[in-house]
mmCIF file of C-alpha atoms in Angstrom:
data_model
loop_
_atom_site.group_PDB
_atom_site.id
_atom_site.type_symbol
_atom_site.label_atom_id
_atom_site.label_comp_id
_atom_site.label_asym_id
_atom_site.label_seq_id
_atom_site.Cartn_x
_atom_site.Cartn_y
_atom_site.Cartn_z
ATOM 1 C CA MET A 1 -34.773 5.028 6.673
ATOM 2 C CA LYS A 2 -35.753 1.491 7.607
ATOM 3 C CA GLY A 3 -35.924 2.152 11.323
ATOM 4 C CA TYR A 4 -33.999 2.721 14.522
ATOM 5 C CA TRP A 5 -31.368 0.135 15.456
ATOM 6 C CA LYS A 6 -32.906 -2.305 17.939
ATOM 7 C CA ASP A 7 -35.703 0.125 18.872
ATOM 8 C CA GLU A 8 -38.991 -1.073 17.382
ATOM 9 C CA LYS A 9 -41.071 1.262 19.579
ATOM 10 C CA ALA A 10 -39.299 4.400 18.324
ATOM 11 C CA THR A 11 -39.497 3.084 14.761
ATOM 12 C CA SER A 12 -43.252 2.456 14.943
ATOM 13 C CA GLU A 13 -43.824 5.934 16.423
ATOM 14 C CA THR A 14 -41.720 7.633 13.729
ATOM 15 C CA ILE A 15 -42.462 5.670 10.544
ATOM 16 C CA ILE A 16 -46.193 5.484 9.848
ATOM 17 C CA ASP A 17 -47.537 3.988 6.600
ATOM 18 C CA GLY A 18 -44.087 4.365 5.045
ATOM 19 C CA TRP A 19 -43.811 8.072 5.911
ATOM 20 C CA LEU A 20 -41.073 9.422 8.193
ATOM 21 C CA HIS A 21 -42.642 11.729 10.790
ATOM 22 C CA THR A 22 -39.799 13.974 11.968
ATOM 23 C CA GLY A 23 -41.797 16.232 14.273
ATOM 24 C CA ASP A 24 -40.701 19.349 12.364
ATOM 25 C CA ILE A 25 -43.226 22.167 11.993
ATOM 26 C CA ALA A 26 -43.017 24.195 8.785
ATOM 27 C CA THR A 27 -44.757 26.827 6.724
ATOM 28 C CA ILE A 28 -44.954 26.902 2.931
ATOM 29 C CA ALA A 29 -44.880 30.304 1.227
ATOM 30 C CA GLU A 30 -46.856 31.088 -1.920
ATOM 31 C CA ASP A 31 -43.680 30.671 -4.008
ATOM 32 C CA GLY A 32 -43.220 27.152 -2.579
ATOM 33 C CA PHE A 33 -40.380 28.059 -0.204
ATOM 34 C CA ILE A 34 -40.522 25.934 2.970
ATOM 35 C CA THR A 35 -39.419 27.321 6.338
ATOM 36 C CA ILE A 36 -38.922 25.098 9.388
ATOM 37 C CA THR A 37 -40.425 27.035 12.293
ATOM 38 C CA GLY A 38 -40.173 24.624 15.203
ATOM 39 C CA ARG A 39 -40.455 21.106 16.547
ATOM 40 C CA LYS A 40 -43.532 19.205 17.656
ATOM 41 C CA ARG A 41 -41.342 17.077 19.916
ATOM 42 C CA ASN A 42 -37.686 16.873 20.911
#
């Protein structure tokens, strides 16, 4: 994703150093399975 259409503030808060920060919270099991458990923000 390059950014939000005409919303530089939202883009700069979401894309940091080339990484997309979705706000999802997850756990990783020993077998590598990832489970989304919640949201940091809505």
